Coordinates of C-alpha atoms in Angstrom, one line a residue:
Chain A
M1 CA -76.9 -98.5 -198.9
D2 CA -77.2 -94.8 -198.6
D3 CA -75.8 -92.3 -201.2
K4 CA -72.8 -91.2 -199.1
E5 CA -69.8 -89.5 -200.8
P6 CA -67.3 -92.3 -201.4
V7 CA -64.1 -92.2 -199.2
V8 CA -61.3 -91.2 -201.5
I9 CA -57.5 -91.6 -200.7
D10 CA -55.0 -90.7 -203.3
N11 CA -57.5 -90.4 -206.0
H12 CA -58.7 -94.0 -205.3
R13 CA -62.1 -94.9 -204.0
V14 CA -62.1 -97.2 -200.9
L15 CA -64.6 -99.9 -201.8
G16 CA -64.4 -101.7 -198.4
V17 CA -62.6 -102.5 -195.2
V18 CA -61.9 -106.2 -194.6
P19 CA -61.4 -107.4 -190.9
G20 CA -58.7 -110.0 -190.1
K21 CA -54.9 -110.5 -190.6
P22 CA -53.3 -109.1 -193.6
A23 CA -53.0 -111.6 -196.6
V24 CA -49.2 -111.9 -196.2
G25 CA -49.5 -113.0 -192.6
D26 CA -48.2 -111.4 -189.4
R27 CA -45.1 -109.3 -189.4
K28 CA -42.1 -111.5 -188.5
V29 CA -40.2 -110.6 -185.3
L30 CA -36.5 -110.7 -186.4
S31 CA -34.1 -112.7 -184.2
E32 CA -30.4 -112.1 -183.8
D33 CA -29.8 -115.2 -185.8
D34 CA -31.8 -114.1 -189.0
T35 CA -29.7 -113.0 -191.8
V36 CA -29.6 -109.6 -193.6
M37 CA -27.9 -108.7 -196.8
V38 CA -24.3 -107.6 -196.4
W39 CA -25.1 -104.7 -198.8
P40 CA -26.2 -102.3 -197.6
H41 CA -26.5 -103.4 -193.9
L42 CA -22.9 -104.3 -193.0
L43 CA -21.1 -102.4 -195.7
V44 CA -22.6 -99.1 -194.5
R45 CA -21.5 -99.7 -191.0
H46 CA -18.1 -100.8 -192.3
A47 CA -17.8 -97.6 -194.2
V48 CA -18.7 -95.6 -191.2
A49 CA -16.1 -97.3 -189.1
A50 CA -13.5 -96.7 -191.7
L51 CA -14.2 -93.0 -192.0
L52 CA -14.0 -92.7 -188.2
V53 CA -10.6 -94.4 -188.1
L54 CA -9.4 -92.2 -190.9
L55 CA -10.5 -89.2 -189.1
L56 CA -8.7 -90.2 -185.9
V57 CA -5.5 -90.7 -188.0
M58 CA -6.1 -87.2 -189.6
V59 CA -6.7 -85.4 -186.3
I60 CA -3.6 -87.0 -184.6
S61 CA -1.4 -86.2 -187.6
L62 CA -2.5 -82.7 -187.6
L63 CA -1.9 -82.3 -183.9
F64 CA 1.3 -84.2 -183.4
D65 CA 4.5 -84.5 -185.5
A66 CA 6.3 -87.7 -185.7
P67 CA 9.5 -87.7 -183.6
L68 CA 12.9 -87.2 -185.2
R69 CA 16.0 -87.1 -183.0
E70 CA 19.5 -86.2 -184.1
I71 CA 21.3 -88.4 -186.6
A72 CA 22.2 -92.0 -185.6
N73 CA 25.5 -92.0 -183.7
P74 CA 26.9 -95.5 -182.9
T75 CA 29.5 -93.9 -180.4
N76 CA 26.8 -92.1 -178.3
T77 CA 24.5 -94.6 -176.5
P78 CA 21.4 -92.8 -175.2
N79 CA 20.5 -93.7 -171.5
P80 CA 17.8 -95.3 -171.1
E81 CA 18.1 -97.3 -174.4
K82 CA 14.5 -98.1 -175.2
A83 CA 13.0 -100.6 -177.5
P84 CA 9.8 -99.6 -179.4
W85 CA 6.7 -99.6 -177.1
Y86 CA 5.4 -103.0 -178.2
F87 CA 8.6 -104.6 -177.2
A88 CA 8.7 -102.8 -173.9
A89 CA 7.2 -105.7 -172.0
L90 CA 9.9 -108.1 -173.2
Q91 CA 12.6 -105.3 -172.4
E92 CA 11.2 -105.1 -168.9
L93 CA 11.4 -108.8 -168.5
L94 CA 15.0 -108.6 -169.6
A95 CA 15.8 -106.6 -166.6
H96 CA 14.7 -109.5 -164.3
F97 CA 15.4 -112.8 -166.1
H98 CA 18.1 -114.3 -168.1
P99 CA 18.1 -113.1 -171.7
L100 CA 17.5 -116.7 -172.9
V101 CA 14.2 -116.6 -170.9
A102 CA 13.0 -113.0 -171.5
G103 CA 14.4 -112.7 -175.1
V104 CA 13.7 -116.2 -176.6
L105 CA 11.6 -118.5 -174.4
V106 CA 9.0 -116.2 -173.3
P107 CA 8.1 -114.6 -176.8
G108 CA 8.4 -118.0 -178.3
A109 CA 5.8 -119.4 -175.8
I110 CA 3.6 -116.5 -176.2
I111 CA 3.5 -117.0 -180.1
G112 CA 3.3 -120.7 -179.9
G113 CA 0.6 -120.6 -177.2
L114 CA -1.6 -118.4 -179.2
I115 CA -1.2 -120.4 -182.3
A116 CA -2.0 -123.6 -180.3
L117 CA -4.9 -122.0 -178.5
P118 CA -7.8 -123.3 -180.8
Y119 CA -6.3 -126.8 -180.6
I120 CA -5.9 -126.9 -176.9
D121 CA -9.3 -125.3 -176.0
R122 CA -11.6 -127.9 -177.4
N123 CA -14.5 -126.6 -175.6
L124 CA -17.1 -125.8 -178.2
S125 CA -19.5 -123.7 -176.2
L126 CA -19.4 -120.0 -176.7
S127 CA -21.2 -118.9 -173.5
P128 CA -18.9 -117.0 -171.0
E129 CA -20.0 -119.1 -168.0
T130 CA -18.7 -122.4 -169.5
R131 CA -15.5 -120.8 -170.6
R132 CA -14.3 -119.6 -167.3
V133 CA -10.7 -121.1 -167.4
A134 CA -10.0 -119.9 -170.9
R135 CA -11.3 -116.4 -170.1
V136 CA -9.5 -116.1 -166.7
T137 CA -6.3 -117.4 -168.2
F138 CA -6.4 -115.0 -171.3
T139 CA -7.4 -112.0 -169.2
V140 CA -4.6 -112.6 -166.5
F141 CA -2.1 -112.9 -169.5
L142 CA -3.4 -109.7 -171.0
V143 CA -3.4 -107.7 -167.8
V144 CA 0.3 -108.8 -167.0
W145 CA 1.3 -107.9 -170.5
I146 CA -0.2 -104.4 -170.7
G147 CA 1.1 -103.9 -167.1
L148 CA 4.7 -104.8 -168.2
T149 CA 4.5 -102.7 -171.3
L150 CA 3.3 -99.7 -169.4
V151 CA 6.1 -100.2 -166.9
G152 CA 8.9 -100.6 -169.6
F153 CA 7.3 -97.8 -171.5
A154 CA 6.9 -95.1 -169.1
F155 CA 8.3 -96.1 -165.6
R156 CA 11.8 -96.7 -166.6
G157 CA 14.6 -94.1 -166.8
P158 CA 18.4 -94.1 -166.8
N159 CA 20.0 -97.4 -166.2
W160 CA 16.5 -98.9 -166.3
S161 CA 15.8 -97.4 -162.8
W162 CA 12.3 -96.8 -161.6
V163 CA 11.0 -93.3 -162.4
W164 CA 7.4 -91.8 -162.1
P165 CA 6.3 -90.6 -165.7
W166 CA 4.9 -87.4 -164.1
N167 CA 8.5 -86.4 -162.7
E168 CA 10.6 -87.6 -165.7
W169 CA 9.3 -88.8 -169.1
H170 CA 11.4 -91.4 -171.0
G171 CA 8.7 -92.9 -173.2
E172 CA 9.4 -92.9 -177.0
L173 CA 7.0 -93.2 -179.7
Chain B
M1 CA -34.8 -89.9 -216.1
R2 CA -32.5 -89.2 -213.3
V3 CA -28.8 -88.7 -214.2
V4 CA -27.8 -91.7 -212.0
D5 CA -30.2 -94.0 -213.8
R6 CA -28.9 -92.7 -217.3
I7 CA -25.2 -93.4 -216.3
K8 CA -26.2 -96.8 -214.8
G9 CA -28.1 -97.6 -218.1
S10 CA -25.1 -96.6 -220.4
V11 CA -23.2 -99.0 -222.4
A12 CA -20.0 -98.0 -220.8
Y13 CA -21.2 -98.5 -217.2
R14 CA -22.9 -102.0 -218.2
S15 CA -19.5 -103.0 -219.7
I16 CA -17.7 -102.2 -216.3
F17 CA -20.3 -103.2 -213.8
R18 CA -22.1 -106.3 -215.0
L19 CA -25.0 -106.0 -212.7
P20 CA -28.6 -106.9 -213.1
D21 CA -31.3 -104.4 -212.1
A22 CA -31.5 -104.7 -208.3
V23 CA -35.1 -105.6 -208.0
T24 CA -35.0 -108.6 -205.8
E25 CA -32.5 -109.9 -203.2
R26 CA -31.4 -112.3 -205.7
D27 CA -30.4 -109.6 -208.1
R28 CA -28.4 -108.0 -205.3
A29 CA -26.7 -111.3 -204.5
A30 CA -25.8 -111.7 -208.1
A31 CA -24.3 -108.2 -208.1
H32 CA -22.4 -109.0 -205.1
W33 CA -20.8 -112.2 -206.6
S34 CA -19.9 -110.4 -209.8
S35 CA -18.0 -107.7 -208.0
F36 CA -14.3 -108.2 -207.5
L37 CA -14.0 -106.2 -204.3
L38 CA -17.3 -107.2 -202.8
H39 CA -16.5 -111.0 -203.4
L40 CA -14.3 -110.7 -200.2
Y41 CA -17.5 -110.3 -198.3
P42 CA -20.4 -112.9 -197.6
V43 CA -23.6 -112.0 -199.2
K44 CA -25.5 -112.4 -195.9
V45 CA -24.6 -112.1 -192.3
R46 CA -26.4 -112.7 -189.1
R47 CA -28.0 -109.7 -187.5
R48 CA -25.9 -110.1 -184.5
E49 CA -22.8 -109.3 -186.5
L50 CA -24.3 -105.7 -187.2
R51 CA -24.0 -104.7 -183.7
F52 CA -21.0 -102.5 -182.5
G53 CA -20.5 -104.9 -179.4
Y54 CA -20.0 -108.0 -181.6
S55 CA -16.7 -106.9 -183.2
A56 CA -16.2 -103.3 -182.4
F57 CA -15.2 -103.1 -186.0
L58 CA -11.5 -103.8 -185.0
G59 CA -10.8 -105.9 -188.0
V60 CA -12.2 -103.2 -190.4
A61 CA -10.0 -100.7 -188.4
S62 CA -6.8 -102.7 -188.9
M63 CA -7.6 -103.2 -192.5
V64 CA -8.1 -99.4 -193.0
L65 CA -5.0 -98.5 -191.2
F66 CA -3.1 -101.0 -193.3
G67 CA -4.5 -99.1 -196.3
S68 CA -3.5 -95.7 -195.0
L69 CA 0.1 -97.1 -194.3
I70 CA 0.4 -98.4 -197.9
I71 CA -0.8 -95.1 -199.4
S72 CA 1.4 -92.8 -197.2
G73 CA 4.4 -95.3 -197.5
I74 CA 4.4 -95.2 -201.2
Y75 CA 4.4 -91.5 -201.1
L76 CA 7.4 -91.5 -198.7
M77 CA 9.3 -93.9 -200.8
F78 CA 9.5 -91.4 -203.6
F79 CA 11.8 -89.3 -201.4
Y80 CA 13.7 -91.8 -199.4
V81 CA 17.1 -93.5 -200.1
P82 CA 18.0 -96.4 -197.7
S83 CA 21.7 -95.5 -197.0
P84 CA 23.2 -94.1 -193.8
A85 CA 24.5 -91.1 -195.9
N86 CA 21.0 -90.1 -197.3
A87 CA 18.4 -91.5 -195.0
Y88 CA 18.3 -88.8 -192.2
G89 CA 18.7 -86.0 -194.6
N90 CA 15.9 -87.3 -196.8
I91 CA 13.6 -87.5 -193.7
Q92 CA 14.5 -83.9 -192.9
S93 CA 13.7 -82.7 -196.4
I94 CA 10.5 -84.7 -196.4
Q95 CA 9.6 -82.7 -193.5
T96 CA 10.5 -79.4 -194.7
D97 CA 10.7 -79.3 -198.7
V98 CA 8.3 -82.1 -199.8
A99 CA 4.6 -81.0 -200.4
F100 CA 2.6 -82.5 -197.3
G101 CA 5.7 -84.2 -196.3
Q102 CA 5.5 -83.8 -192.6
Y103 CA 1.8 -84.6 -192.6
I104 CA 2.2 -87.8 -194.7
R105 CA 4.9 -88.9 -192.6
N106 CA 2.9 -88.3 -189.4
V107 CA 0.1 -90.2 -190.9
H108 CA 2.5 -93.1 -191.4
R109 CA 4.0 -93.1 -188.0
W110 CA 0.6 -92.8 -186.1
S111 CA -1.2 -95.2 -188.4
A112 CA 1.6 -97.8 -187.7
H113 CA 1.2 -97.4 -183.8
L114 CA -2.5 -97.5 -184.1
M115 CA -2.4 -100.6 -186.3
V116 CA -0.4 -102.5 -183.6
I117 CA -3.2 -101.6 -181.1
A118 CA -6.1 -102.3 -183.5
V119 CA -4.6 -105.7 -184.5
A120 CA -4.0 -106.7 -180.9
A121 CA -7.4 -105.5 -179.7
H122 CA -9.1 -107.4 -182.6
M123 CA -7.4 -110.6 -181.5
A124 CA -8.6 -110.0 -177.9
K125 CA -12.0 -109.4 -179.1
V126 CA -12.1 -112.6 -181.2
F127 CA -10.8 -114.5 -178.2
Y128 CA -13.6 -113.3 -175.9
R129 CA -16.4 -113.9 -178.6
G130 CA -14.8 -117.5 -178.9
A131 CA -14.6 -117.1 -182.6
Y132 CA -11.5 -119.2 -182.9
K133 CA -13.4 -122.2 -182.3
P134 CA -14.1 -125.0 -184.8
P135 CA -14.2 -124.6 -187.7
K136 CA -12.4 -121.4 -187.5
E137 CA -9.1 -122.6 -185.8
F138 CA -6.9 -122.1 -188.8
N139 CA -8.2 -118.6 -189.5
W140 CA -7.1 -117.7 -185.9
V141 CA -3.7 -119.0 -186.6
I142 CA -3.5 -116.9 -189.8
G143 CA -4.5 -114.1 -187.5
V144 CA -1.5 -114.7 -185.0
V145 CA 0.8 -114.7 -188.1
L146 CA -0.7 -111.4 -189.2
L147 CA 0.0 -110.0 -185.8
V148 CA 3.5 -111.1 -185.7
L149 CA 4.0 -109.7 -189.2
T150 CA 2.5 -106.3 -188.1
L151 CA 5.1 -106.0 -185.3
L152 CA 7.8 -106.9 -187.7
M153 CA 6.6 -104.2 -190.2
S154 CA 6.5 -101.8 -187.4
F155 CA 10.0 -102.7 -186.2
T156 CA 11.7 -102.6 -189.5
G157 CA 10.1 -99.3 -190.3
Y158 CA 11.3 -98.0 -187.0
L159 CA 15.0 -98.2 -188.3
L160 CA 14.4 -96.1 -191.5
P161 CA 14.6 -92.5 -190.2
W162 CA 18.2 -93.3 -189.0
D163 CA 18.0 -91.2 -186.0
Q164 CA 19.3 -91.9 -182.5
L165 CA 15.8 -93.2 -181.5
A166 CA 15.8 -95.8 -184.5
F167 CA 19.4 -96.9 -184.2
W168 CA 19.2 -97.7 -180.7
A169 CA 15.7 -99.2 -180.4
V170 CA 16.8 -101.6 -183.2
T171 CA 20.1 -102.2 -181.5
V172 CA 18.3 -103.2 -178.3
G173 CA 15.5 -105.2 -180.1
T174 CA 18.0 -107.2 -182.3
S175 CA 20.4 -107.9 -179.3
M176 CA 17.9 -110.3 -178.0
A177 CA 18.4 -112.5 -181.2
S178 CA 22.0 -113.2 -180.1
Y179 CA 20.6 -115.3 -177.0
V180 CA 19.0 -117.8 -179.4
P181 CA 20.7 -121.1 -178.2
L182 CA 23.6 -122.4 -180.4
M183 CA 22.9 -120.0 -183.4
G184 CA 22.5 -116.7 -181.6
E185 CA 25.3 -114.8 -183.3
T186 CA 24.4 -116.3 -186.7
T187 CA 20.8 -115.2 -186.3
K188 CA 21.9 -111.7 -185.3
E189 CA 24.2 -111.5 -188.2
I190 CA 21.6 -112.6 -190.7
L191 CA 19.2 -110.0 -189.2
L192 CA 21.7 -107.1 -189.2
G193 CA 24.0 -108.2 -192.2
G194 CA 27.0 -107.7 -190.0
P195 CA 28.1 -107.5 -186.3
S196 CA 26.2 -104.4 -185.5
V197 CA 23.5 -102.0 -187.0
G198 CA 24.9 -100.4 -190.2
S199 CA 24.3 -99.7 -193.9
A200 CA 23.7 -103.4 -194.6
T201 CA 21.0 -103.5 -191.9
L202 CA 19.4 -100.4 -193.2
V203 CA 19.0 -102.0 -196.7
R204 CA 17.8 -105.3 -195.3
F205 CA 15.1 -103.6 -193.2
Y206 CA 14.0 -101.3 -195.9
V207 CA 13.7 -104.2 -198.5
L208 CA 11.6 -106.3 -195.7
H209 CA 9.6 -103.2 -195.0
V210 CA 8.6 -102.2 -198.4
A211 CA 8.5 -105.3 -200.5
V212 CA 8.8 -108.8 -198.7
L213 CA 6.6 -108.3 -195.5
P214 CA 3.8 -106.2 -197.2
A215 CA 3.6 -108.8 -200.1
I216 CA 3.2 -111.7 -197.4
M217 CA 0.6 -109.6 -195.4
V218 CA -1.5 -108.7 -198.5
F219 CA -1.6 -112.5 -199.2
L220 CA -2.4 -113.6 -195.8
I221 CA -5.2 -110.8 -195.4
A222 CA -6.8 -112.0 -198.5
L223 CA -6.7 -115.6 -197.2
H224 CA -8.0 -114.3 -193.8
M225 CA -11.0 -112.6 -195.2
W226 CA -11.7 -115.4 -197.6
R227 CA -12.0 -117.8 -194.9
W228 CA -14.0 -115.4 -192.8
R229 CA -16.4 -115.1 -195.7
K230 CA -16.6 -118.9 -196.1
D231 CA -17.3 -119.3 -192.4
A232 CA -19.7 -116.5 -192.1
M233 CA -22.9 -118.5 -192.2
L234 CA -21.5 -121.5 -190.4
T235 CA -23.3 -122.6 -187.2
V236 CA -23.1 -120.5 -184.2
D237 CA -24.8 -122.7 -181.6
A238 CA -22.6 -125.0 -179.6
A239 CA -24.9 -128.0 -180.2
E240 CA -25.0 -127.7 -183.8
R241 CA -21.2 -127.0 -184.0
S242 CA -20.4 -130.3 -182.2
I243 CA -22.1 -132.2 -185.1
A244 CA -20.2 -130.1 -187.6
A245 CA -16.8 -130.6 -185.7
E246 CA -17.2 -134.5 -185.3
P247 CA -18.8 -135.8 -188.2
V248 CA -20.8 -139.0 -187.5
I249 CA -19.6 -141.9 -189.4
E250 CA -22.2 -144.4 -190.1
E251 CA -21.5 -148.0 -189.9
V252 CA -22.0 -150.0 -193.0
S253 CA -23.7 -153.2 -192.1

C-alpha cells in the first residue's frame, strides 16, 4: 500500500469499495398491483382534485349569476314550459309517447335496470374485450340519453317545436 | 427545535391527535386508524388507483361539490323563509343586501348543476371500469340511490326561488306523477300537498331539501365510502375473483 491521501467524503474516510450487489438486494420494479400508503400518495391527489373543483366553482360563480326570473305567476304559463335540464330527456320523450310510457315506465325501467345491472351482468372479467355486450349496451343508452337531453334542453322552443339554438335560445339552467 | 415539532410534541396536540411518531409505515397506519376523518379511507391502495385515468377523481369531485352545497346552503338558509309571500323577496334581498349573497347563491346553483354531472359521470366511469362486479354489487346499488337522491335534491331546490322558472319547471316535473297507474292523482297530491303547486308544495320541498334528503344522503355517502374502504384491497384479477364470488364448499366425507 502506498501512502496516498485518503479519499474523504463529508468528513468520512472511504476505506474500501466492494464489488457486487447492494446488501439490501436489487431495487424492486413496482407493478400497478403493488400497494402504496393512502397518506400521502392518494390523499395528496384527492386534495389537488378537490382544490381544482372548488376553483372551477369559484370561477363560474364569479362570471355567471344564477338566474332569477319574475315572481311565480300561476296564471301566466311560459311557452315553452321547461323542466330542469336533467329531466329534459324525459320531457322530450313525453312529446312522442304516452305519458304512462315516458313519465313512469321509462324512468322506472332505467332506475330498475341500473340497480339490477350487477346482478344481471355476472361476467367476472374486467377486460374490455370480454365485456363487449355490456359496454355496447351501456354506451348506446348513454348516447341516446345525452342526445335526448340536448334536444329537450336546447332544441325545443314554443309549443315544443324544433328550434336551432343559435337562432333562438330557450335553454334554462 | 422547529415550531412544528414543538406543537406536535405539546400536551394539547397529543391529547387531540393520539398519533405515534411517524417513523415506520406501521406508525403511519396506526395514525390513519386513530383518525376519525381518515378512517373513511383505506390505509393502502393499489398503485393503479393513483392514476388519473383510473377514476378521473369523479367521486372526490361529487363529494367536494356536496360539501360546497352544504356550506353555501346553510348560509342561504339564514335569509330565506319558505312561503310564497316571502320567498321571492328573500332571494332578491340575498342578491342585493346580504354580504356575498349573490356570490353564495351562484356557488349553490352552479355546484348543484355540476354535482348532477359529476355523479352521473362517476357512475359511467365505474361502469366502464367494471367496478360494480362482485363483491361490489351492493355499493353500486347504493350509488344508484345516491344518483336519484342527487336529482331529487336538485329538483326540490329548483322550486325555492319561487320565480317563473321554478314554478313552471316543478309544475311540468310533477305533472308526470299523475300518470302513475291507479294512484296517479294521489301521488301528485302527496308531492304537491294540493292539486297544484302552492304554499304547501313550497314547505314540503323546503323540508325535503334542507332536512330529509340531506340526512339520508350523508348516511348513504358514509355507507358508500365505508364499503369502498372495505373492498379497496379485494381481488382485482378475474380468476381470483371467481374464487371469491363462488366459495368452494368442501364435501365432508
